[in-house]
Amino acid sequence: SVEFYSRVKERVVVENLADFYLMLNFSQNVDLVHVNQILCFDNEGRLSIVPWDCDKSFHDRNKFLGLSNSLISRCLKQSPEFRALVKERWAMHRQTIFTDEAIEQWISEKTGLISEYMDYELENISTSLPGEEDMSYAESVEEFRKTVYFLREKLDEHLNSL
């Protein structure tokens, strides 16, 4: 309802709520059945959500989970204004941090940082999911790249259906 979402906007940073929803679904950050989040207050006393425990992010290759929490689900269901905000925020992010160029730069930077410090470990750790054969580091990076693009496409499709 309009009243419900008005009350949410008084107490919660709704741009953060929308971005958390987008990040959660892009990264698929879930631990078993739990969405990992911490609530914190901004300087005006409004709540924001901060992700944590991100070691399971991007773990479920080729599967889009459609993650949420109770507050986000209710806002999406009851508020056209919040749905529009989520779509607006995604459109903005798609023009900045989620362009092909930005993704490729980010992956390149991060893999470069890791390889500088962990040359030996990268060639001697398991990089595969349970039941799969181990991949080389280069194969793991390529699999991660495919997963990122897959999830971006699925999030595009998901948001178009809202």
mmCIF file of C-alpha atoms in Angstrom:
data_model
loop_
_atom_site.group_PDB
_atom_site.id
_atom_site.type_symbol
_atom_site.label_atom_id
_atom_site.label_comp_id
_atom_site.label_asym_id
_atom_site.label_seq_id
_atom_site.Cartn_x
_atom_site.Cartn_y
_atom_site.Cartn_z
ATOM 1 C CA SER A 1 0.000 0.000 0.000
ATOM 2 C CA VAL A 2 1.005 3.626 -0.407
ATOM 3 C CA GLU A 3 0.894 4.094 3.367
ATOM 4 C CA PHE A 4 3.198 1.136 3.981
ATOM 5 C CA TYR A 5 5.831 2.335 1.509
ATOM 6 C CA SER A 6 5.610 5.916 2.843
ATOM 7 C CA ARG A 7 6.407 4.575 6.303
ATOM 8 C CA VAL A 8 9.277 2.497 4.885
ATOM 9 C CA LYS A 9 10.762 5.603 3.217
ATOM 10 C CA GLU A 10 10.709 7.398 6.582
ATOM 11 C CA ARG A 11 12.705 4.624 8.252
ATOM 12 C CA VAL A 12 14.816 3.025 5.528
ATOM 13 C CA VAL A 13 17.194 4.358 2.867
ATOM 14 C CA VAL A 14 15.157 3.002 -0.043
ATOM 15 C CA GLU A 15 17.955 3.548 -2.600
ATOM 16 C CA ASN A 16 20.108 1.285 -0.443
ATOM 17 C CA LEU A 17 17.274 -1.226 -0.214
ATOM 18 C CA ALA A 18 16.979 -1.280 -4.010
ATOM 19 C CA ASP A 19 20.752 -1.556 -4.469
ATOM 20 C CA PHE A 20 20.961 -4.344 -1.897
ATOM 21 C CA TYR A 21 18.273 -6.258 -3.791
ATOM 22 C CA LEU A 22 20.170 -5.782 -7.054
ATOM 23 C CA MET A 23 23.528 -6.743 -5.524
ATOM 24 C CA LEU A 24 22.017 -9.758 -3.816
ATOM 25 C CA ASN A 25 20.543 -11.068 -7.036
ATOM 26 C CA PHE A 26 23.573 -10.215 -9.124
ATOM 27 C CA SER A 27 26.019 -11.909 -6.757
ATOM 28 C CA GLN A 28 23.664 -14.662 -5.529
ATOM 29 C CA ASN A 29 25.125 -14.121 -2.052
ATOM 30 C CA VAL A 30 23.360 -16.715 0.060
ATOM 31 C CA ASP A 31 24.663 -19.051 2.727
ATOM 32 C CA LEU A 32 22.615 -22.243 2.748
ATOM 33 C CA VAL A 33 19.100 -20.774 2.880
ATOM 34 C CA HIS A 34 19.997 -17.443 4.484
ATOM 35 C CA VAL A 35 20.497 -14.046 2.898
ATOM 36 C CA ASN A 36 23.531 -12.526 4.586
ATOM 37 C CA GLN A 37 22.791 -8.996 5.728
ATOM 38 C CA ILE A 38 23.465 -6.578 8.549
ATOM 39 C CA LEU A 39 21.240 -3.628 9.372
ATOM 40 C CA CYS A 40 22.846 -0.329 10.290
ATOM 41 C CA PHE A 41 21.679 3.237 10.842
ATOM 42 C CA ASP A 42 22.752 6.250 8.805
ATOM 43 C CA ASN A 43 23.349 9.714 10.314
ATOM 44 C CA GLU A 44 19.628 10.493 10.025
ATOM 45 C CA GLY A 45 18.603 7.353 11.920
ATOM 46 C CA ARG A 46 17.328 5.504 8.848
ATOM 47 C CA LEU A 47 18.190 1.849 8.269
ATOM 48 C CA SER A 48 20.491 0.577 5.547
ATOM 49 C CA ILE A 49 21.372 -2.995 4.671
ATOM 50 C CA VAL A 50 24.975 -4.093 4.331
ATOM 51 C CA PRO A 51 25.932 -7.473 2.844
ATOM 52 C CA TRP A 52 28.362 -9.707 4.694
ATOM 53 C CA ASP A 53 29.838 -13.185 4.506
ATOM 54 C CA CYS A 54 30.187 -13.074 0.730
ATOM 55 C CA ASP A 55 32.298 -16.220 0.327
ATOM 56 C CA LYS A 56 29.390 -18.040 -1.311
ATOM 57 C CA SER A 57 28.752 -15.314 -3.906
ATOM 58 C CA PHE A 58 28.524 -16.444 -7.525
ATOM 59 C CA HIS A 59 28.497 -20.037 -6.266
ATOM 60 C CA ASP A 60 25.538 -21.443 -8.155
ATOM 61 C CA ARG A 61 26.626 -21.288 -11.775
ATOM 62 C CA ASN A 62 23.940 -21.040 -14.433
ATOM 63 C CA LYS A 63 21.122 -20.631 -11.919
ATOM 64 C CA PHE A 64 19.245 -17.464 -10.997
ATOM 65 C CA LEU A 65 17.800 -17.655 -7.489
ATOM 66 C CA GLY A 66 15.599 -14.554 -7.268
ATOM 67 C CA LEU A 67 16.705 -13.673 -3.734
ATOM 68 C CA SER A 68 15.038 -11.193 -1.399
ATOM 69 C CA ASN A 69 14.115 -10.576 2.212
ATOM 70 C CA SER A 70 10.692 -9.934 3.764
ATOM 71 C CA LEU A 71 10.873 -6.150 3.564
ATOM 72 C CA ILE A 72 12.056 -6.065 -0.044
ATOM 73 C CA SER A 73 9.500 -8.678 -1.095
ATOM 74 C CA ARG A 74 6.671 -6.674 0.459
ATOM 75 C CA CYS A 75 7.891 -3.414 -1.122
ATOM 76 C CA LEU A 76 8.137 -5.087 -4.531
ATOM 77 C CA LYS A 77 4.667 -6.581 -4.171
ATOM 78 C CA GLN A 78 2.879 -3.527 -2.806
ATOM 79 C CA SER A 79 4.691 -0.512 -4.202
ATOM 80 C CA PRO A 80 4.886 0.486 -7.858
ATOM 81 C CA GLU A 81 7.147 3.336 -6.675
ATOM 82 C CA PHE A 82 9.671 0.873 -5.238
ATOM 83 C CA ARG A 83 9.534 -1.346 -8.333
ATOM 84 C CA ALA A 84 10.229 1.744 -10.450
ATOM 85 C CA LEU A 85 13.122 2.709 -8.157
ATOM 86 C CA VAL A 86 14.679 -0.761 -8.481
ATOM 87 C CA LYS A 87 14.442 -0.569 -12.274
ATOM 88 C CA GLU A 88 15.843 2.969 -12.280
ATOM 89 C CA ARG A 89 18.787 1.970 -10.098
ATOM 90 C CA TRP A 90 19.520 -1.054 -12.320
ATOM 91 C CA ALA A 91 19.395 1.106 -15.459
ATOM 92 C CA MET A 92 21.895 3.493 -13.844
ATOM 93 C CA HIS A 93 24.207 0.654 -12.783
ATOM 94 C CA ARG A 94 23.967 -0.989 -16.231
ATOM 95 C CA GLN A 95 25.372 2.231 -17.715
ATOM 96 C CA THR A 96 28.258 2.369 -15.218
ATOM 97 C CA ILE A 97 29.503 -0.591 -13.185
ATOM 98 C CA PHE A 98 27.738 -3.325 -15.172
ATOM 99 C CA THR A 99 28.841 -2.467 -18.699
ATOM 100 C CA ASP A 100 30.930 -5.090 -20.497
ATOM 101 C CA GLU A 101 33.961 -2.798 -20.240
ATOM 102 C CA ALA A 102 33.536 -2.207 -16.500
ATOM 103 C CA ILE A 103 33.063 -5.924 -15.817
ATOM 104 C CA GLU A 104 36.123 -6.876 -17.856
ATOM 105 C CA GLN A 105 38.218 -4.210 -16.147
ATOM 106 C CA TRP A 106 37.072 -5.325 -12.694
ATOM 107 C CA ILE A 107 37.786 -9.012 -13.409
ATOM 108 C CA SER A 108 41.179 -8.162 -14.879
ATOM 109 C CA GLU A 109 42.134 -5.966 -11.914
ATOM 110 C CA LYS A 110 41.043 -8.502 -9.311
ATOM 111 C CA THR A 111 42.631 -11.497 -10.998
ATOM 112 C CA GLY A 112 45.830 -9.478 -11.359
ATOM 113 C CA LEU A 113 45.834 -8.604 -7.668
ATOM 114 C CA ILE A 114 45.247 -12.190 -6.643
ATOM 115 C CA SER A 115 47.886 -13.633 -8.945
ATOM 116 C CA GLU A 116 50.538 -11.199 -7.663
ATOM 117 C CA TYR A 117 50.199 -12.537 -4.134
ATOM 118 C CA MET A 118 49.144 -16.130 -4.569
ATOM 119 C CA ASP A 119 50.969 -17.596 -7.554
ATOM 120 C CA TYR A 120 51.656 -20.929 -5.876
ATOM 121 C CA GLU A 121 48.287 -21.300 -4.149
ATOM 122 C CA LEU A 122 46.330 -20.494 -7.301
ATOM 123 C CA GLU A 123 47.758 -23.488 -9.077
ATOM 124 C CA ASN A 124 47.300 -25.812 -6.107
ATOM 125 C CA ILE A 125 43.805 -25.173 -4.741
ATOM 126 C CA SER A 126 40.489 -26.669 -5.687
ATOM 127 C CA THR A 127 38.575 -24.222 -7.853
ATOM 128 C CA SER A 128 35.636 -26.363 -8.777
ATOM 129 C CA LEU A 129 32.269 -27.093 -7.282
ATOM 130 C CA PRO A 130 31.741 -30.402 -5.462
ATOM 131 C CA GLY A 131 31.506 -33.258 -7.939
ATOM 132 C CA GLU A 132 33.360 -31.389 -10.688
ATOM 133 C CA GLU A 133 36.929 -31.793 -11.832
ATOM 134 C CA ASP A 134 39.374 -29.147 -10.659
ATOM 135 C CA MET A 135 39.912 -26.316 -13.109
ATOM 136 C CA SER A 136 43.072 -24.362 -13.733
ATOM 137 C CA TYR A 137 43.137 -20.793 -12.466
ATOM 138 C CA ALA A 138 42.577 -19.492 -16.005
ATOM 139 C CA GLU A 139 39.606 -21.853 -16.427
ATOM 140 C CA SER A 140 38.184 -20.687 -13.087
ATOM 141 C CA VAL A 141 38.443 -17.056 -14.128
ATOM 142 C CA GLU A 142 36.713 -17.820 -17.413
ATOM 143 C CA GLU A 143 33.943 -19.733 -15.604
ATOM 144 C CA PHE A 144 33.501 -16.785 -13.234
ATOM 145 C CA ARG A 145 33.318 -14.407 -16.216
ATOM 146 C CA LYS A 146 30.583 -16.537 -17.816
ATOM 147 C CA THR A 147 28.677 -16.620 -14.521
ATOM 148 C CA VAL A 148 28.833 -12.830 -14.162
ATOM 149 C CA TYR A 149 27.415 -12.286 -17.650
ATOM 150 C CA PHE A 150 24.794 -14.988 -17.140
ATOM 151 C CA LEU A 151 23.595 -13.416 -13.884
ATOM 152 C CA ARG A 152 23.548 -9.932 -15.409
ATOM 153 C CA GLU A 153 21.352 -11.219 -18.244
ATOM 154 C CA LYS A 154 19.050 -13.057 -15.826
ATOM 155 C CA LEU A 155 18.723 -9.949 -13.654
ATOM 156 C CA ASP A 156 17.796 -7.951 -16.778
ATOM 157 C CA GLU A 157 15.076 -10.508 -17.544
ATOM 158 C CA HIS A 158 13.870 -10.639 -13.943
ATOM 159 C CA LEU A 159 13.547 -6.861 -13.660
ATOM 160 C CA ASN A 160 11.709 -6.635 -16.984
ATOM 161 C CA SER A 161 9.076 -8.936 -15.505
ATOM 162 C CA LEU A 162 8.442 -6.770 -12.409
#
